[in-house]
Amino acid sequence: MNFIARLLSVGTLSLSCLTSVAAMTVPARASDYPSRQVTVIVPFAAGGPTDTVARIVTAQMSKSLGQNVAVDNRAGAGGTLATSLASRAAADGYTLIAGHMGTHAAVVSLYPTLNYHPKRDFEPVSLLAGTPIVILARKDFPPKNLEEFAVYIRANTERLNVAHAGIGSVSYVSCLVLHRQLGARPTGVPFSGTGPAMAALVAGEVDYMCDQIVNAVPHIKSGAIKAYAIAMPERSPSLPDVPTTAEAGMPSFQARAWVAMFAPKGTPPSLIAVLNAAASRALDDDNVRSTLQALGAVIPPPEQRTPGALADLVDAEIDRLSPVLWQAANSTAHIDSPWK
């Protein structure tokens, strides 16, 4: 079974810095590129899954490109603030964005008046990793399994809170869909990223969250938080004792997530090709692969790392998420919920 089928089955740059970068000229030839540092903006606080994947991959890309590839965290508005800034950066290959299912797909439905569009304003570079979603809670949360969790959430929804990284983030979208299936509307607590959100969960300051596996594995293994289920068809090798949602009794909840690299629209194809090759070489590096896989990330095969494949994924995700998110945001009806 291929990467998409396994993972997706069923269901600090300031604005002035970016402006100054925009005044620089595009290299005449790909052989001239890069001649200086490349910056990859992560639109969330440090320590979250997008940040983690980006740092692991870009560290190896630096070696391949012969220039530093630096990560710049710019948090705010569920990742849309920095993504919007990145869309207006110079199309010269020196400013990139690490986006994901939220910033480059879900936002189309969640922010209909947003001043960027994933397809109109960005060039796809490469898919970097699949990041399965895990249903998590503070370590002393009363439910013992997913069935008890569902019943408890429904019965206590008005006094519970759920952490997320802002409207449009993966953590927000995933739990929005979960809450629709459970018919629950707890209080959302937004953070600047899932790194800070996870810190709050570990500290017991929030009740639960839906998070990407990369952010969760160390805390689950240490016993700092509870993991109820992973929302993918198969168990993760990094968390073999955590059941899938299907095994735990909620097969209808399948949440897919991914991290990818994009460039501003108009970036020359020759530079996109250089960046894509560097990203793909990084994903083939043994140390990068072992590090990502130990955190539960799923590494896409070469044919799914191409710019064209990423463009197709973004199209498919927008089409898939639009009706789901509209319904989730406007209804509390149970959808295929197995427990009453």
mmCIF file of C-alpha atoms in Angstrom:
data_model
loop_
_atom_site.group_PDB
_atom_site.id
_atom_site.type_symbol
_atom_site.label_atom_id
_atom_site.label_comp_id
_atom_site.label_asym_id
_atom_site.label_seq_id
_atom_site.Cartn_x
_atom_site.Cartn_y
_atom_site.Cartn_z
ATOM 1 C CA MET A 1 0.000 0.000 0.000
ATOM 2 C CA ASN A 2 1.495 3.368 -1.015
ATOM 3 C CA PHE A 3 2.190 6.385 1.174
ATOM 4 C CA ILE A 4 -1.024 8.267 0.425
ATOM 5 C CA ALA A 5 -3.174 5.151 0.759
ATOM 6 C CA ARG A 6 -1.633 4.196 4.087
ATOM 7 C CA LEU A 7 -1.652 7.659 5.593
ATOM 8 C CA LEU A 8 -4.647 9.252 3.952
ATOM 9 C CA SER A 9 -7.027 6.311 3.580
ATOM 10 C CA VAL A 10 -10.728 7.154 4.128
ATOM 11 C CA GLY A 11 -10.872 10.097 5.262
ATOM 12 C CA THR A 12 12.730 36.078 12.203
ATOM 13 C CA LEU A 13 11.558 37.590 8.976
ATOM 14 C CA SER A 14 9.737 40.868 9.567
ATOM 15 C CA LEU A 15 7.613 42.439 6.842
ATOM 16 C CA SER A 16 10.404 44.919 6.178
ATOM 17 C CA CYS A 17 12.855 42.042 5.738
ATOM 18 C CA LEU A 18 10.536 40.383 3.256
ATOM 19 C CA THR A 19 10.151 43.673 1.408
ATOM 20 C CA SER A 20 13.895 44.095 1.140
ATOM 21 C CA VAL A 21 14.261 40.532 -0.078
ATOM 22 C CA ALA A 22 11.639 41.272 -2.730
ATOM 23 C CA ALA A 23 13.931 43.919 -4.228
ATOM 24 C CA MET A 24 16.645 41.379 -4.996
ATOM 25 C CA THR A 25 16.910 39.914 -8.469
ATOM 26 C CA VAL A 26 16.299 36.334 -9.431
ATOM 27 C CA PRO A 27 19.466 34.439 -10.368
ATOM 28 C CA ALA A 28 19.925 34.231 -14.116
ATOM 29 C CA ARG A 29 20.882 30.568 -13.990
ATOM 30 C CA ALA A 30 20.163 27.721 -11.584
ATOM 31 C CA SER A 31 23.931 27.199 -11.444
ATOM 32 C CA ASP A 32 24.171 30.547 -9.621
ATOM 33 C CA TYR A 33 21.733 29.405 -6.968
ATOM 34 C CA PRO A 34 21.929 29.517 -4.041
ATOM 35 C CA SER A 35 24.617 32.093 -3.478
ATOM 36 C CA ARG A 36 23.505 32.987 0.044
ATOM 37 C CA GLN A 37 21.295 31.751 2.881
ATOM 38 C CA VAL A 38 17.864 30.318 2.083
ATOM 39 C CA THR A 39 15.158 30.959 4.680
ATOM 40 C CA VAL A 40 12.292 28.548 5.309
ATOM 41 C CA ILE A 41 9.514 30.220 7.261
ATOM 42 C CA VAL A 42 7.659 27.973 9.706
ATOM 43 C CA PRO A 43 4.326 29.692 10.461
ATOM 44 C CA PHE A 44 4.162 28.364 14.018
ATOM 45 C CA ALA A 45 6.165 28.544 17.230
ATOM 46 C CA ALA A 46 9.264 26.407 17.602
ATOM 47 C CA GLY A 47 8.891 22.884 18.911
ATOM 48 C CA GLY A 48 5.797 21.823 16.971
ATOM 49 C CA PRO A 49 5.556 19.130 14.273
ATOM 50 C CA THR A 50 5.942 21.447 11.270
ATOM 51 C CA ASP A 51 8.976 23.037 12.900
ATOM 52 C CA THR A 52 10.464 19.655 13.779
ATOM 53 C CA VAL A 53 10.103 18.218 10.270
ATOM 54 C CA ALA A 54 11.382 21.423 8.666
ATOM 55 C CA ARG A 55 14.481 21.571 10.868
ATOM 56 C CA ILE A 56 15.385 17.938 10.290
ATOM 57 C CA VAL A 57 15.042 18.217 6.514
ATOM 58 C CA THR A 58 16.591 21.667 6.054
ATOM 59 C CA ALA A 59 19.675 20.750 8.075
ATOM 60 C CA GLN A 60 20.447 18.111 5.455
ATOM 61 C CA MET A 61 19.444 20.412 2.583
ATOM 62 C CA SER A 62 22.080 22.878 3.774
ATOM 63 C CA LYS A 63 24.764 20.290 3.139
ATOM 64 C CA SER A 64 23.429 19.492 -0.317
ATOM 65 C CA LEU A 65 22.987 23.106 -1.434
ATOM 66 C CA GLY A 66 26.260 24.366 0.027
ATOM 67 C CA GLN A 67 24.463 27.248 1.737
ATOM 68 C CA ASN A 68 22.721 27.533 5.086
ATOM 69 C CA VAL A 69 18.995 26.771 4.972
ATOM 70 C CA ALA A 70 17.635 28.522 8.049
ATOM 71 C CA VAL A 71 14.272 28.039 9.757
ATOM 72 C CA ASP A 72 12.457 31.192 10.849
ATOM 73 C CA ASN A 73 9.454 30.743 13.165
ATOM 74 C CA ARG A 74 6.692 33.311 12.615
ATOM 75 C CA ALA A 75 3.617 32.309 14.601
ATOM 76 C CA GLY A 76 0.127 33.756 14.503
ATOM 77 C CA ALA A 77 -3.444 33.268 13.276
ATOM 78 C CA GLY A 78 -3.243 29.510 12.859
ATOM 79 C CA GLY A 79 -0.240 29.826 10.563
ATOM 80 C CA THR A 80 -1.977 32.194 8.132
ATOM 81 C CA LEU A 81 -0.106 35.340 9.170
ATOM 82 C CA ALA A 82 3.353 34.146 8.147
ATOM 83 C CA THR A 83 1.990 32.221 5.164
ATOM 84 C CA SER A 84 0.425 35.415 3.875
ATOM 85 C CA LEU A 85 3.748 37.231 4.283
ATOM 86 C CA ALA A 86 5.571 34.418 2.490
ATOM 87 C CA SER A 87 3.156 34.651 -0.443
ATOM 88 C CA ARG A 88 4.375 38.227 -1.006
ATOM 89 C CA ALA A 89 8.088 37.480 -0.728
ATOM 90 C CA ALA A 90 10.430 37.664 -3.698
ATOM 91 C CA ALA A 91 10.078 34.738 -6.085
ATOM 92 C CA ASP A 92 13.837 34.210 -6.084
ATOM 93 C CA GLY A 93 14.195 30.925 -4.191
ATOM 94 C CA TYR A 94 15.528 32.528 -1.021
ATOM 95 C CA THR A 95 12.285 32.659 0.962
ATOM 96 C CA LEU A 96 10.236 29.454 1.297
ATOM 97 C CA ILE A 97 7.414 28.316 3.563
ATOM 98 C CA ALA A 98 6.866 25.025 5.373
ATOM 99 C CA GLY A 99 3.122 24.545 5.013
ATOM 100 C CA HIS A 100 0.706 21.786 5.851
ATOM 101 C CA MET A 101 -2.851 20.553 5.485
ATOM 102 C CA GLY A 102 -4.113 23.552 7.446
ATOM 103 C CA THR A 103 -2.209 26.447 5.868
ATOM 104 C CA HIS A 104 -2.433 25.125 2.312
ATOM 105 C CA ALA A 105 -5.816 23.388 2.156
ATOM 106 C CA ALA A 106 -8.189 23.870 5.094
ATOM 107 C CA VAL A 107 -7.811 27.666 5.067
ATOM 108 C CA VAL A 108 -9.751 27.870 1.815
ATOM 109 C CA SER A 109 -12.909 26.890 3.712
ATOM 110 C CA LEU A 110 -12.096 28.355 7.111
ATOM 111 C CA TYR A 111 -10.967 31.789 5.863
ATOM 112 C CA PRO A 112 -12.964 32.603 2.708
ATOM 113 C CA THR A 113 -11.667 36.207 2.696
ATOM 114 C CA LEU A 114 -8.018 35.317 3.366
ATOM 115 C CA ASN A 115 -5.574 37.422 1.343
ATOM 116 C CA TYR A 116 -3.718 34.426 -0.101
ATOM 117 C CA HIS A 117 -4.762 31.229 -1.811
ATOM 118 C CA PRO A 118 -2.627 28.071 -1.744
ATOM 119 C CA LYS A 119 -2.982 27.473 -5.486
ATOM 120 C CA ARG A 120 -2.836 31.070 -6.709
ATOM 121 C CA ASP A 121 0.049 32.349 -4.590
ATOM 122 C CA PHE A 122 2.471 29.441 -4.164
ATOM 123 C CA GLU A 123 4.634 27.094 -6.199
ATOM 124 C CA PRO A 124 4.808 23.553 -4.758
ATOM 125 C CA VAL A 125 8.336 22.360 -4.077
ATOM 126 C CA SER A 126 8.130 19.000 -2.300
ATOM 127 C CA LEU A 127 6.075 16.941 0.116
ATOM 128 C CA LEU A 128 8.306 16.320 3.153
ATOM 129 C CA ALA A 129 6.410 13.963 5.450
ATOM 130 C CA GLY A 130 3.099 12.494 6.418
ATOM 131 C CA THR A 131 2.235 13.162 10.057
ATOM 132 C CA PRO A 132 -0.594 10.967 11.414
ATOM 133 C CA ILE A 133 -2.995 12.440 13.962
ATOM 134 C CA VAL A 134 -3.229 11.137 17.532
ATOM 135 C CA ILE A 135 -6.069 11.812 19.991
ATOM 136 C CA LEU A 136 -4.344 12.907 23.203
ATOM 137 C CA ALA A 137 -5.232 14.040 26.714
ATOM 138 C CA ARG A 138 -3.554 15.130 29.925
ATOM 139 C CA LYS A 139 -2.224 12.161 31.853
ATOM 140 C CA ASP A 140 -4.915 12.301 34.549
ATOM 141 C CA PHE A 141 -7.852 12.650 32.154
ATOM 142 C CA PRO A 142 -10.505 10.195 33.474
ATOM 143 C CA PRO A 143 -11.411 8.123 30.352
ATOM 144 C CA LYS A 144 -9.401 4.927 29.977
ATOM 145 C CA ASN A 145 -10.007 4.270 26.272
ATOM 146 C CA LEU A 146 -11.500 5.900 23.182
ATOM 147 C CA GLU A 147 -15.027 4.677 23.895
ATOM 148 C CA GLU A 148 -14.959 6.205 27.380
ATOM 149 C CA PHE A 149 -13.341 9.320 25.919
ATOM 150 C CA ALA A 150 -16.198 9.813 23.453
ATOM 151 C CA VAL A 151 -18.871 9.361 26.112
ATOM 152 C CA TYR A 152 -17.045 11.658 28.547
ATOM 153 C CA ILE A 153 -16.511 14.420 25.966
ATOM 154 C CA ARG A 154 -20.174 14.416 25.042
ATOM 155 C CA ALA A 155 -21.379 14.416 28.635
ATOM 156 C CA ASN A 156 -18.990 17.154 29.826
ATOM 157 C CA THR A 157 -18.488 19.243 26.709
ATOM 158 C CA GLU A 158 -19.412 22.574 28.325
ATOM 159 C CA ARG A 159 -16.708 22.360 30.968
ATOM 160 C CA LEU A 160 -13.888 20.851 28.911
ATOM 161 C CA ASN A 161 -11.247 22.642 26.881
ATOM 162 C CA VAL A 162 -9.284 21.541 23.841
ATOM 163 C CA ALA A 163 -5.890 22.949 22.843
ATOM 164 C CA HIS A 164 -5.054 23.887 19.267
ATOM 165 C CA ALA A 165 -2.619 26.025 17.295
ATOM 166 C CA GLY A 166 -5.183 28.465 15.953
ATOM 167 C CA ILE A 167 -8.040 28.342 13.470
ATOM 168 C CA GLY A 168 -6.734 26.705 10.313
ATOM 169 C CA SER A 169 -4.035 24.640 12.025
ATOM 170 C CA VAL A 170 -3.980 20.857 11.751
ATOM 171 C CA SER A 171 -4.766 20.491 15.442
ATOM 172 C CA TYR A 172 -7.808 22.742 15.073
ATOM 173 C CA VAL A 173 -9.125 21.078 11.911
ATOM 174 C CA SER A 174 -8.631 17.532 13.198
ATOM 175 C CA CYS A 175 -10.492 18.090 16.444
ATOM 176 C CA LEU A 176 -13.191 20.086 14.641
ATOM 177 C CA VAL A 177 -13.990 16.987 12.602
ATOM 178 C CA LEU A 178 -13.796 14.802 15.721
ATOM 179 C CA HIS A 179 -16.202 17.064 17.597
ATOM 180 C CA ARG A 180 -18.667 16.919 14.753
ATOM 181 C CA GLN A 181 -18.688 13.141 14.967
ATOM 182 C CA LEU A 182 -19.157 13.286 18.724
ATOM 183 C CA GLY A 183 -21.691 16.126 18.680
ATOM 184 C CA ALA A 184 -19.523 18.127 21.104
ATOM 185 C CA ARG A 185 -18.536 21.791 21.370
ATOM 186 C CA PRO A 186 -15.864 22.209 24.073
ATOM 187 C CA THR A 187 -14.016 25.463 24.661
ATOM 188 C CA GLY A 188 -11.106 25.905 22.266
ATOM 189 C CA VAL A 189 -7.841 27.244 23.677
ATOM 190 C CA PRO A 190 -5.588 28.631 20.922
ATOM 191 C CA PHE A 191 -1.792 28.693 21.140
ATOM 192 C CA SER A 192 0.889 30.051 18.818
ATOM 193 C CA GLY A 193 1.726 26.504 17.779
ATOM 194 C CA THR A 194 1.308 22.924 18.880
ATOM 195 C CA GLY A 195 4.661 23.113 20.652
ATOM 196 C CA PRO A 196 3.227 25.504 23.277
ATOM 197 C CA ALA A 197 -0.099 23.634 23.167
ATOM 198 C CA MET A 198 1.664 20.367 23.953
ATOM 199 C CA ALA A 199 3.535 22.023 26.827
ATOM 200 C CA ALA A 200 0.188 23.087 28.272
ATOM 201 C CA LEU A 201 -1.199 19.565 27.867
ATOM 202 C CA VAL A 202 1.824 18.050 29.605
ATOM 203 C CA ALA A 203 1.376 20.570 32.429
ATOM 204 C CA GLY A 204 -2.295 19.637 32.761
ATOM 205 C CA GLU A 205 -3.453 23.137 31.889
ATOM 206 C CA VAL A 206 -5.743 21.892 29.088
ATOM 207 C CA ASP A 207 -7.806 18.714 28.822
ATOM 208 C CA TYR A 208 -7.042 17.224 25.417
ATOM 209 C CA MET A 209 -6.004 17.866 21.821
ATOM 210 C CA CYS A 210 -5.642 16.289 18.395
ATOM 211 C CA ASP A 211 -1.999 16.507 17.400
ATOM 212 C CA GLN A 212 0.426 15.306 14.777
ATOM 213 C CA ILE A 213 2.394 12.275 15.882
ATOM 214 C CA VAL A 214 5.787 13.992 15.483
ATOM 215 C CA ASN A 215 4.931 16.299 18.361
ATOM 216 C CA ALA A 216 3.537 13.578 20.602
ATOM 217 C CA VAL A 217 5.733 10.473 20.561
ATOM 218 C CA PRO A 218 8.275 11.495 23.249
ATOM 219 C CA HIS A 219 5.532 12.608 25.670
ATOM 220 C CA ILE A 220 3.434 9.484 25.120
ATOM 221 C CA LYS A 221 6.408 7.212 25.698
ATOM 222 C CA SER A 222 7.380 9.067 28.876
ATOM 223 C CA GLY A 223 3.842 8.812 30.259
ATOM 224 C CA ALA A 224 3.464 12.605 30.378
ATOM 225 C CA ILE A 225 0.211 12.428 28.393
ATOM 226 C CA LYS A 226 -2.395 9.845 27.355
ATOM 227 C CA ALA A 227 -2.869 8.594 23.788
ATOM 228 C CA TYR A 228 -6.293 7.158 22.961
ATOM 229 C CA ALA A 229 -5.943 6.313 19.278
ATOM 230 C CA ILE A 230 -4.130 7.133 16.066
ATOM 231 C CA ALA A 231 -6.349 8.239 13.179
ATOM 232 C CA MET A 232 -4.920 6.135 10.372
ATOM 233 C CA PRO A 233 -5.616 2.649 8.962
ATOM 234 C CA GLU A 234 -2.553 1.015 10.514
ATOM 235 C CA ARG A 235 -0.742 1.315 13.830
ATOM 236 C CA SER A 236 2.406 3.398 13.813
ATOM 237 C CA PRO A 237 5.708 1.536 14.321
ATOM 238 C CA SER A 238 6.756 4.356 16.649
ATOM 239 C CA LEU A 239 3.663 3.805 18.853
ATOM 240 C CA PRO A 240 2.869 0.114 18.503
ATOM 241 C CA ASP A 241 0.735 0.022 21.658
ATOM 242 C CA VAL A 242 -1.598 2.828 20.548
ATOM 243 C CA PRO A 243 -4.633 1.429 18.689
ATOM 244 C CA THR A 244 -5.989 2.876 15.479
ATOM 245 C CA THR A 245 -9.328 4.658 15.641
ATOM 246 C CA ALA A 246 -10.852 1.710 13.789
ATOM 247 C CA GLU A 247 -9.524 -0.747 16.351
ATOM 248 C CA ALA A 248 -10.729 1.500 19.175
ATOM 249 C CA GLY A 249 -14.265 1.651 17.786
ATOM 250 C CA MET A 250 -14.367 4.861 15.719
ATOM 251 C CA PRO A 251 -13.431 3.880 12.149
ATOM 252 C CA SER A 252 -15.125 6.968 10.692
ATOM 253 C CA PHE A 253 -12.531 9.295 12.228
ATOM 254 C CA GLN A 254 -9.579 9.316 9.857
ATOM 255 C CA ALA A 255 -7.524 12.514 9.969
ATOM 256 C CA ARG A 256 -4.747 13.084 7.494
ATOM 257 C CA ALA A 257 -1.907 15.536 7.820
ATOM 258 C CA TRP A 258 1.314 16.340 6.023
ATOM 259 C CA VAL A 259 4.152 18.847 5.913
ATOM 260 C CA ALA A 260 5.424 20.267 2.626
ATOM 261 C CA MET A 261 7.631 23.006 1.216
ATOM 262 C CA PHE A 262 6.343 25.824 -1.002
ATOM 263 C CA ALA A 263 7.839 28.854 -2.744
ATOM 264 C CA PRO A 264 6.169 32.138 -3.713
ATOM 265 C CA LYS A 265 4.312 32.078 -7.025
ATOM 266 C CA GLY A 266 6.556 32.870 -9.961
ATOM 267 C CA THR A 267 9.683 31.239 -8.577
ATOM 268 C CA PRO A 268 11.487 29.969 -11.710
ATOM 269 C CA PRO A 269 11.088 26.241 -12.470
ATOM 270 C CA SER A 270 14.874 25.884 -12.574
ATOM 271 C CA LEU A 271 15.134 26.983 -8.934
ATOM 272 C CA ILE A 272 12.158 24.841 -7.907
ATOM 273 C CA ALA A 273 13.998 21.897 -9.454
ATOM 274 C CA VAL A 274 17.149 22.632 -7.428
ATOM 275 C CA LEU A 275 15.147 22.880 -4.198
ATOM 276 C CA ASN A 276 13.108 19.778 -4.965
ATOM 277 C CA ALA A 277 16.242 17.749 -5.649
ATOM 278 C CA ALA A 278 17.817 18.936 -2.386
ATOM 279 C CA ALA A 279 14.689 18.084 -0.402
ATOM 280 C CA SER A 280 14.441 14.650 -2.008
ATOM 281 C CA ARG A 281 18.106 13.913 -1.314
ATOM 282 C CA ALA A 282 17.524 14.913 2.303
ATOM 283 C CA LEU A 283 14.609 12.486 2.587
ATOM 284 C CA ASP A 284 16.811 9.700 1.213
ATOM 285 C CA ASP A 285 19.511 10.336 3.813
ATOM 286 C CA ASP A 286 19.663 7.490 6.334
ATOM 287 C CA ASN A 287 19.946 9.766 9.365
ATOM 288 C CA VAL A 288 17.051 11.957 8.259
ATOM 289 C CA ARG A 289 14.876 8.935 7.569
ATOM 290 C CA SER A 290 15.635 7.248 10.868
ATOM 291 C CA THR A 291 15.064 10.470 12.821
ATOM 292 C CA LEU A 292 11.720 11.203 11.170
ATOM 293 C CA GLN A 293 10.516 7.614 11.389
ATOM 294 C CA ALA A 294 11.412 7.402 15.074
ATOM 295 C CA LEU A 295 9.009 10.315 15.589
ATOM 296 C CA GLY A 296 6.256 8.536 13.655
ATOM 297 C CA ALA A 297 6.511 10.557 10.435
ATOM 298 C CA VAL A 298 5.796 8.754 7.169
ATOM 299 C CA ILE A 299 8.339 9.493 4.434
ATOM 300 C CA PRO A 300 6.813 9.787 0.949
ATOM 301 C CA PRO A 301 8.368 7.758 -1.876
ATOM 302 C CA PRO A 302 10.177 9.698 -4.643
ATOM 303 C CA GLU A 303 7.211 9.831 -7.005
ATOM 304 C CA GLN A 304 5.168 11.680 -4.376
ATOM 305 C CA ARG A 305 7.852 14.296 -3.687
ATOM 306 C CA THR A 306 7.604 16.025 -7.075
ATOM 307 C CA PRO A 307 6.110 19.519 -7.420
ATOM 308 C CA GLY A 308 3.360 18.085 -9.596
ATOM 309 C CA ALA A 309 2.440 15.448 -7.037
ATOM 310 C CA LEU A 310 2.296 18.087 -4.294
ATOM 311 C CA ALA A 311 0.093 20.309 -6.469
ATOM 312 C CA ASP A 312 -2.275 17.366 -6.963
ATOM 313 C CA LEU A 313 -2.319 16.698 -3.222
ATOM 314 C CA VAL A 314 -3.213 20.323 -2.442
ATOM 315 C CA ASP A 315 -6.026 20.217 -5.014
ATOM 316 C CA ALA A 316 -7.369 16.970 -3.584
ATOM 317 C CA GLU A 317 -7.165 18.218 -0.007
ATOM 318 C CA ILE A 318 -9.039 21.425 -0.785
ATOM 319 C CA ASP A 319 -11.767 19.430 -2.510
ATOM 320 C CA ARG A 320 -11.931 16.907 0.344
ATOM 321 C CA LEU A 321 -11.905 19.377 3.210
ATOM 322 C CA SER A 322 -14.271 22.055 1.927
ATOM 323 C CA PRO A 323 -17.557 20.190 2.542
ATOM 324 C CA VAL A 324 -16.258 18.448 5.655
ATOM 325 C CA LEU A 325 -15.195 21.664 7.359
ATOM 326 C CA TRP A 326 -18.313 23.569 6.409
ATOM 327 C CA GLN A 327 -20.478 20.827 7.890
ATOM 328 C CA ALA A 328 -18.282 20.479 10.976
ATOM 329 C CA ALA A 329 -18.362 24.202 11.659
ATOM 330 C CA ASN A 330 -22.122 24.438 11.239
ATOM 331 C CA SER A 331 -23.432 21.254 12.850
ATOM 332 C CA THR A 332 -23.183 19.298 16.081
ATOM 333 C CA ALA A 333 -25.061 16.285 14.726
ATOM 334 C CA HIS A 334 -23.429 12.908 15.276
ATOM 335 C CA ILE A 335 -21.984 11.419 12.107
ATOM 336 C CA ASP A 336 -21.365 7.685 12.315
ATOM 337 C CA SER A 337 -20.634 7.975 16.023
ATOM 338 C CA PRO A 338 -20.609 4.423 17.415
ATOM 339 C CA TRP A 339 -21.291 5.385 21.033
ATOM 340 C CA LYS A 340 -24.353 7.080 22.497
#
